[in-house]
Coordinates of C-alpha atoms in Angstrom, one line a residue:
Chain A
M1 CA 92.1 12.5 -31.8
T2 CA 95.4 11.3 -31.0
A3 CA 98.2 11.8 -27.7
H4 CA 100.5 13.7 -29.3
M5 CA 99.0 15.8 -32.7
H6 CA 95.9 17.4 -31.7
H7 CA 95.1 19.1 -28.6
P8 CA 91.7 18.6 -27.1
D9 CA 89.2 21.8 -27.6
W10 CA 87.9 24.1 -24.8
D11 CA 84.8 21.7 -24.8
A12 CA 86.9 18.6 -24.9
L13 CA 89.0 19.0 -21.6
N14 CA 86.3 20.6 -20.1
D15 CA 84.2 17.5 -19.6
Y16 CA 87.1 15.7 -19.0
A17 CA 87.9 18.1 -16.1
D18 CA 84.4 17.9 -14.2
G19 CA 84.2 13.5 -14.7
S20 CA 81.5 14.3 -17.6
M21 CA 82.9 12.7 -21.1
Q22 CA 82.1 9.7 -22.1
Q23 CA 84.8 6.6 -20.8
N24 CA 86.1 6.0 -24.8
S25 CA 87.7 10.0 -25.2
R26 CA 88.8 10.0 -21.2
A27 CA 91.5 7.6 -22.6
D28 CA 92.8 9.5 -25.8
V29 CA 92.7 12.8 -23.9
A30 CA 94.8 11.2 -20.7
R31 CA 97.1 10.5 -23.2
H32 CA 97.4 13.5 -24.1
I33 CA 97.7 15.0 -21.1
D34 CA 100.1 13.3 -19.4
T35 CA 102.5 14.5 -22.2
C36 CA 101.0 17.5 -22.5
A37 CA 102.4 20.6 -19.6
A38 CA 99.5 22.8 -21.2
C39 CA 96.7 20.9 -21.4
R40 CA 97.1 19.0 -18.7
D41 CA 97.4 22.9 -17.1
T42 CA 93.9 24.6 -18.6
V43 CA 92.8 21.0 -16.8
A44 CA 94.4 21.7 -13.0
R45 CA 92.5 25.6 -14.1
I46 CA 89.5 23.7 -14.5
R47 CA 89.4 21.9 -11.8
A48 CA 90.0 24.9 -9.2
L49 CA 87.5 26.4 -10.4
L50 CA 85.3 24.1 -9.8
D51 CA 86.6 23.3 -6.4
S52 CA 86.5 27.0 -5.6
A53 CA 82.8 27.1 -6.9
T54 CA 82.2 24.1 -4.3
S55 CA 83.4 26.0 -1.4
L56 CA 81.4 29.3 -1.5
P57 CA 79.6 29.5 1.2
Q58 CA 75.7 26.7 0.7
S59 CA 74.5 30.0 2.6
V60 CA 73.7 33.2 2.9
E61 CA 71.7 35.4 5.5
P62 CA 69.2 37.4 4.0
P63 CA 69.1 41.0 4.9
A64 CA 66.4 41.4 8.0
E65 CA 63.8 43.6 6.0
A66 CA 63.3 40.0 4.2
W67 CA 61.1 38.4 6.8
T68 CA 58.7 41.7 7.3
A69 CA 58.1 42.4 4.4
I70 CA 57.2 38.0 3.7
A71 CA 55.4 38.5 6.5
A72 CA 53.1 41.2 5.2
K73 CA 53.1 39.8 1.5
I74 CA 51.0 36.7 3.5
D75 CA 49.2 38.1 5.9
E76 CA 47.5 40.5 2.6
A77 CA 47.1 37.2 1.2
K78 CA 45.4 35.6 3.8
V79 CA 42.0 38.2 2.9
V80 CA 43.0 37.6 -1.4
H81 CA 42.7 33.2 0.0
M82 CA 39.6 34.2 2.6
S83 CA 37.7 31.5 -0.3
G84 CA 40.5 29.3 -0.2
V85 CA 41.8 30.5 -3.7
S86 CA 44.8 31.5 -4.3
R87 CA 45.6 34.9 -6.5
S88 CA 46.2 32.5 -9.6
G89 CA 43.0 30.9 -9.6
Q90 CA 44.4 27.5 -8.0
A91 CA 43.5 26.2 -4.9
S92 CA 45.4 27.0 -1.9
N93 CA 45.2 24.8 1.3
A94 CA 45.9 27.7 2.9
G95 CA 43.4 29.6 1.6
Y96 CA 41.5 26.8 3.1
D97 CA 43.0 26.9 7.0
V98 CA 42.7 30.6 6.6
A99 CA 39.3 30.7 6.3
R100 CA 38.5 28.4 9.2
R101 CA 40.8 30.7 11.4
L102 CA 38.9 33.4 10.3
S103 CA 35.9 31.1 11.2
R104 CA 37.1 30.8 14.6
R105 CA 37.8 34.2 15.0
R106 CA 34.3 35.5 14.4
W107 CA 33.1 32.7 17.1
L108 CA 35.2 34.1 19.0
Q109 CA 34.5 37.6 18.5
T110 CA 30.9 36.1 19.7
A111 CA 32.7 34.5 22.8
V112 CA 33.7 37.6 24.1
A113 CA 30.2 39.4 23.8
A114 CA 29.0 36.9 25.8
V115 CA 31.9 38.2 28.3
L116 CA 31.1 41.5 28.6
L117 CA 27.8 40.5 28.9
V118 CA 27.9 38.2 31.4
I119 CA 29.6 40.5 32.8
V120 CA 26.7 43.2 33.1
S121 CA 23.8 40.3 33.3
S122 CA 26.0 38.3 36.2
G123 CA 27.5 41.4 37.9
I124 CA 23.3 42.1 38.7
T125 CA 22.6 38.6 39.9
A126 CA 25.6 38.2 41.2
M127 CA 24.5 40.9 44.1
F128 CA 21.1 39.1 44.4
M129 CA 22.2 35.9 45.6
R130 CA 24.6 38.1 48.1
G131 CA 21.0 39.8 49.3
A132 CA 21.3 42.9 47.9
S133 CA 18.4 45.1 47.9
H134 CA 17.2 46.9 45.1
D135 CA 17.8 49.7 45.8
E136 CA 22.2 48.6 47.0
V137 CA 22.2 47.3 43.6
T138 CA 20.0 50.3 41.3
A139 CA 22.6 53.0 43.4
T140 CA 26.2 50.3 41.7
I141 CA 24.3 50.5 38.9
P142 CA 23.4 54.5 37.6
G143 CA 20.4 54.5 35.1
L144 CA 19.6 50.9 35.4
R145 CA 16.1 49.3 36.0
V146 CA 16.3 46.5 37.7
N147 CA 12.6 44.3 38.5
A148 CA 12.3 43.3 42.3
A149 CA 10.9 40.1 41.6
L150 CA 14.3 39.1 40.3
A151 CA 15.6 38.4 44.1
A152 CA 12.3 36.2 44.9
L153 CA 13.2 33.1 42.7
P154 CA 12.8 30.5 43.9
A155 CA 16.0 29.0 46.5
E156 CA 17.2 26.5 44.6
V157 CA 16.7 28.0 41.4
R158 CA 19.8 30.5 43.3
T159 CA 21.7 27.7 43.8
V160 CA 22.1 26.9 40.6
E161 CA 22.6 29.9 38.6
R162 CA 25.2 31.2 41.4
T163 CA 27.2 27.7 40.5
Y164 CA 26.8 29.3 36.8
L165 CA 28.5 32.0 37.7
A166 CA 31.4 30.7 39.4
T167 CA 32.3 29.5 35.6
V168 CA 31.5 32.1 34.1
E169 CA 33.8 34.6 36.3
E170 CA 36.5 32.1 35.7
L171 CA 36.2 32.0 31.6
V172 CA 35.9 35.9 31.7
A173 CA 39.0 35.9 33.6
V174 CA 40.6 34.0 30.3
L175 CA 38.9 35.8 28.1
N176 CA 39.6 39.4 29.6
D177 CA 43.3 39.2 30.2
P178 CA 45.3 41.5 27.5
A179 CA 47.3 38.3 26.7
S180 CA 44.0 36.7 24.9
G181 CA 44.6 39.4 22.5
L182 CA 41.1 40.6 21.3
S183 CA 40.5 44.0 19.5
P184 CA 37.2 46.2 20.9
Q185 CA 36.1 45.8 17.3
T186 CA 35.9 42.5 17.8
I187 CA 34.4 42.6 21.4
R188 CA 31.9 45.0 20.1
A189 CA 31.5 42.8 17.8
V190 CA 30.6 39.9 19.7
E191 CA 28.5 41.9 22.1
R192 CA 25.4 41.9 19.6
S193 CA 26.0 38.8 18.7
L194 CA 25.6 36.9 22.3
A195 CA 22.7 39.8 23.3
V196 CA 20.3 36.9 22.1
I197 CA 22.2 34.2 24.9
D198 CA 21.1 36.8 27.5
A199 CA 18.0 37.7 26.1
A200 CA 16.7 33.9 26.5
I201 CA 18.6 33.9 30.2
A202 CA 16.5 36.6 31.4
E203 CA 13.6 35.3 29.9
A204 CA 13.4 32.6 31.4
R205 CA 14.5 34.0 34.8
Q206 CA 11.4 36.1 34.5
A207 CA 9.6 33.7 33.3
L208 CA 10.1 31.1 36.9
V209 CA 9.4 34.5 39.1
D210 CA 6.2 34.5 37.4
D211 CA 5.5 30.4 37.9
P212 CA 8.6 29.3 40.1
A213 CA 7.0 25.5 40.4
S214 CA 7.3 24.8 36.5
E215 CA 10.2 21.9 36.5
V216 CA 10.3 22.5 32.7
L217 CA 11.1 26.4 33.1
R218 CA 13.5 25.2 35.7
E219 CA 14.8 23.0 33.4
M220 CA 15.3 25.7 30.3
F221 CA 17.0 28.2 31.9
A222 CA 19.8 25.3 33.2
K223 CA 20.2 24.6 30.3
T224 CA 19.9 28.4 28.7
Y225 CA 22.9 28.9 30.8
Q226 CA 25.0 25.2 30.4
Q227 CA 24.8 26.8 26.3
K228 CA 26.3 30.1 28.1
V229 CA 29.0 28.4 29.8
E230 CA 30.3 25.7 26.8
L231 CA 30.1 29.1 24.5
L232 CA 32.7 30.8 26.9
R233 CA 34.5 27.4 27.8
R234 CA 35.0 26.9 23.7
A235 CA 36.6 30.7 23.6
S236 CA 38.5 30.7 26.2
A237 CA 40.3 27.9 25.0
H238 CA 40.8 29.7 21.9
A239 CA 41.7 32.5 22.8
G240 CA 45.3 33.9 23.2
T241 CA 46.1 31.6 19.4
Chain B
M1 CA 67.3 21.4 8.0
T2 CA 67.9 17.8 8.5
E3 CA 68.0 14.1 8.2
P4 CA 65.2 11.1 7.9
G5 CA 64.5 9.9 11.2
T6 CA 66.4 11.9 13.5
A7 CA 64.8 13.2 16.4
Q8 CA 65.5 16.8 14.4
H9 CA 64.0 15.1 11.2
A10 CA 60.4 14.3 13.1
D11 CA 60.4 18.2 15.1
D12 CA 61.2 19.3 11.5
R13 CA 58.2 17.5 10.6
A14 CA 56.3 18.8 12.8
L15 CA 57.0 22.1 12.2
V16 CA 55.6 21.8 8.1
A17 CA 52.7 20.8 9.3
R18 CA 51.6 23.2 12.1
A19 CA 53.2 25.5 9.4
Q20 CA 50.1 23.9 6.0
R21 CA 47.5 24.4 8.9
G22 CA 47.8 28.5 8.6
D23 CA 50.3 28.3 11.4
V24 CA 52.5 32.0 10.3
T25 CA 55.1 31.3 13.7
A26 CA 55.7 27.8 12.6
F27 CA 56.5 29.1 9.3
E28 CA 58.5 31.6 10.1
A29 CA 60.4 28.7 11.9
L30 CA 61.2 26.8 8.1
Y31 CA 61.7 30.4 6.5
R32 CA 65.0 31.1 9.9
A33 CA 66.0 27.8 8.3
T34 CA 65.8 27.1 5.0
S35 CA 66.7 31.3 4.1
G36 CA 69.8 31.1 3.8
R37 CA 70.0 28.5 1.2
V38 CA 67.4 30.2 -1.1
F39 CA 68.6 33.6 -0.5
A40 CA 72.8 32.5 -1.1
L41 CA 70.8 30.8 -4.5
C42 CA 68.6 33.6 -5.5
L43 CA 71.7 36.4 -5.0
R44 CA 74.0 34.1 -7.4
M45 CA 71.5 33.5 -9.8
S46 CA 70.9 37.4 -9.8
G47 CA 73.5 39.2 -9.4
D48 CA 72.5 41.6 -7.7
Q49 CA 71.8 42.0 -4.1
A50 CA 68.7 44.1 -4.2
R51 CA 66.9 42.0 -7.0
A52 CA 68.6 38.9 -4.6
T53 CA 65.9 40.1 -1.6
E54 CA 63.0 40.2 -3.8
L55 CA 63.3 36.9 -4.7
V56 CA 63.3 34.9 -1.7
Q57 CA 60.4 37.5 -0.8
D58 CA 58.5 35.7 -3.7
V59 CA 59.5 32.8 -3.5
F60 CA 58.7 32.0 0.1
V61 CA 55.6 33.4 -0.7
K62 CA 55.3 31.2 -2.9
I63 CA 56.2 28.4 -0.4
W64 CA 53.4 29.2 1.5
E65 CA 51.0 29.6 -1.1
K66 CA 51.7 25.5 -2.1
L67 CA 53.1 24.7 1.2
S68 CA 49.8 21.8 1.2
L69 CA 51.6 20.4 -2.1
F70 CA 54.0 19.3 0.0
R71 CA 54.2 15.6 1.2
G72 CA 56.9 15.0 2.4
E73 CA 58.4 12.2 -0.6
S74 CA 61.9 14.3 -0.1
A75 CA 63.1 16.4 2.0
F76 CA 61.7 19.9 2.7
T77 CA 64.8 21.0 2.6
T78 CA 64.7 20.4 -1.4
W79 CA 61.8 20.5 -1.8
V80 CA 61.9 24.4 -1.2
H81 CA 65.0 24.1 -3.7
R82 CA 63.9 23.3 -6.0
L83 CA 61.2 25.5 -5.7
A84 CA 63.5 28.5 -5.0
V85 CA 64.7 27.5 -8.5
N86 CA 62.1 27.1 -10.4
T87 CA 60.8 30.4 -9.1
V88 CA 63.6 32.5 -10.1
L89 CA 63.7 30.8 -13.7
E90 CA 60.7 31.8 -14.1
T91 CA 60.5 35.1 -12.8
R92 CA 64.0 35.6 -15.2
R93 CA 61.6 34.0 -18.0
K94 CA 59.5 36.5 -17.7
E95 CA 61.3 39.5 -17.5
G96 CA 63.8 38.6 -20.4
R97 CA 66.6 38.9 -21.6
R98 CA 68.1 41.5 -19.8
G99 CA 71.6 43.2 -20.8
N100 CA 74.5 41.0 -19.4
Y101 CA 76.7 42.4 -18.4
E102 CA 75.6 43.7 -15.0
E103 CA 78.7 45.3 -13.2
R104 CA 78.9 45.5 -9.4
E105 CA 81.6 46.9 -7.8
T106 CA 84.7 44.3 -8.0
G107 CA 84.7 43.5 -4.1
N108 CA 87.4 45.7 -2.8
D109 CA 84.7 47.9 -0.6
E110 CA 83.7 43.7 1.1
R111 CA 87.9 43.4 1.2
E112 CA 88.2 46.8 2.7
T113 CA 85.3 46.0 5.2
L114 CA 85.4 42.8 6.7
R115 CA 89.2 44.1 7.3
S116 CA 88.1 47.2 9.1
E117 CA 85.2 44.4 11.1
G118 CA 88.4 42.7 12.5
V119 CA 88.2 39.5 9.9
A120 CA 91.2 38.5 9.3
I121 CA 91.6 36.9 6.1
R122 CA 93.9 34.2 6.2
G123 CA 95.5 33.8 3.2
D124 CA 93.9 33.6 -0.3
S125 CA 90.2 32.3 0.9
I126 CA 88.8 34.6 1.8
E127 CA 89.6 37.1 -0.1
D128 CA 89.4 34.2 -3.5
R129 CA 85.6 33.7 -2.1
L130 CA 84.8 37.4 -2.4
D131 CA 86.5 37.7 -6.3
L132 CA 84.6 34.7 -7.4
E133 CA 81.8 35.6 -6.2
N134 CA 81.9 39.2 -8.2
A135 CA 83.1 37.4 -10.9
I136 CA 80.1 35.7 -11.0
A137 CA 78.1 38.4 -10.5
K138 CA 79.3 39.6 -13.4
L139 CA 78.8 36.6 -16.3
P140 CA 76.3 36.6 -18.3
P141 CA 72.8 36.1 -17.5
G142 CA 72.2 33.2 -19.2
A143 CA 76.3 31.8 -18.1
R144 CA 75.3 33.0 -14.9
Q145 CA 72.6 30.8 -14.3
V146 CA 74.4 27.8 -15.9
F147 CA 76.9 27.6 -14.1
V148 CA 75.7 28.5 -10.7
L149 CA 73.3 25.6 -11.1
H150 CA 75.9 23.1 -12.2
D151 CA 79.1 23.9 -10.8
V152 CA 77.6 25.8 -6.9
E153 CA 74.2 24.1 -7.1
G154 CA 75.8 20.1 -7.8
Y155 CA 72.7 20.3 -10.6
Q156 CA 72.4 17.8 -13.6
H157 CA 72.3 18.7 -17.1
N158 CA 69.3 16.4 -17.4
E159 CA 67.6 18.2 -14.6
I160 CA 68.7 22.0 -15.1
A161 CA 67.7 20.8 -18.8
K162 CA 64.1 20.5 -17.3
M163 CA 64.0 23.0 -15.3
T164 CA 65.5 25.2 -18.5
G165 CA 64.1 24.0 -21.4
L166 CA 67.7 24.2 -22.4
A167 CA 68.8 21.1 -24.6
E168 CA 71.5 19.4 -22.8
G169 CA 74.3 20.8 -25.9
T170 CA 72.9 24.1 -25.5
L171 CA 73.7 24.0 -20.9
R172 CA 77.2 22.5 -22.1
A173 CA 78.2 25.0 -24.3
Q174 CA 76.9 27.4 -22.0
L175 CA 78.3 26.3 -18.8
H176 CA 82.3 26.1 -20.6
R177 CA 81.3 29.7 -21.9
A178 CA 81.0 31.0 -18.1
R179 CA 84.5 29.0 -17.0
K180 CA 86.4 31.0 -19.4
L181 CA 84.9 33.8 -18.6
L182 CA 85.3 32.8 -14.7
M183 CA 89.6 32.2 -15.1
E184 CA 90.3 34.9 -17.3
M185 CA 88.8 37.3 -14.4
L186 CA 90.0 35.9 -11.6
E187 CA 93.5 35.5 -13.5
R188 CA 93.5 38.9 -14.5

């Protein structure tokens, strides 16, 4: 290709204009362009197009509904990904994370049942602690049959229980806050799960009534309440997440 | 998103870490920060707004699924953009080649909309950009793809060859053809 005889073809002019031409060919084309207005004009037009292309907005806002659809698909994918495997069969940490969160949610569901059971059981106990009579308690909770002997717990045991109940009531308030976001279904599921814990407390309490001097029973009673409080404490730490 | 070493970059990495642990709120923040570039790519690669909206959704669902694979060796925006390109190309391969020219409105309506909204059109810059966007949308899919990746997004021939599986010579020919067609449309 010489400067005067041959015009560079379209590919060569493009390579020259965008800088991708090999060095040994550039000089030849440059010499031709110096003397050829038509090719010089073509190179200028190509470069103007390239300038316009790089000047296009880098960012274009997507429609608002795009995120709504993405969030819905992610939510749908959480159910599919519970096992930690994506639809394509590849392991996905997002799935494991979701599974952990769902486990935490199930644990949270358990904690909420404790709240409801505590509300009932602690309400009754609190009434006895305040010295309410058997008749006063049953008048407050129609249909409830209460063993009058509960009121006969040793004073020091009642003191221990009063301390735990104060903590329980604080944690109950956190979980009952509407901002915790727990659904009625969640609450029902937790109720069923924590019935075992309150049954154990009730058994320990009854055993203490029968044998108030037993250090083993007192310790068992306190430990059962400790477990309940610890469960509620962990539940309230996760409420609202 | 930001240059490594800046305080904002540290915040970005914190958001990524939270999103990797399943925090959708953090993921939404990442979406807000990166979706504009991704949508621009999808729009120009597809030449169609509705299709681009579907593509951006596909991209971000894929980002969510693959987030655990991001190790921080590159900037998050770079990783997102590369994943977006691959997703768009893969989608196109799956759908197969369509008919070539996808007719779009000439952009006159867009200019009228801008004028009616009081957007001052100074000189020819906005009109030029609208013309070029519309012209890109009218390119044949293969030519459009290479033009967008090379001349708009700045990928090199060897990178595009790797992403598309096409030979560099073929890519170069497609690119030059795209430029020729664009110049003919814009200079009419």
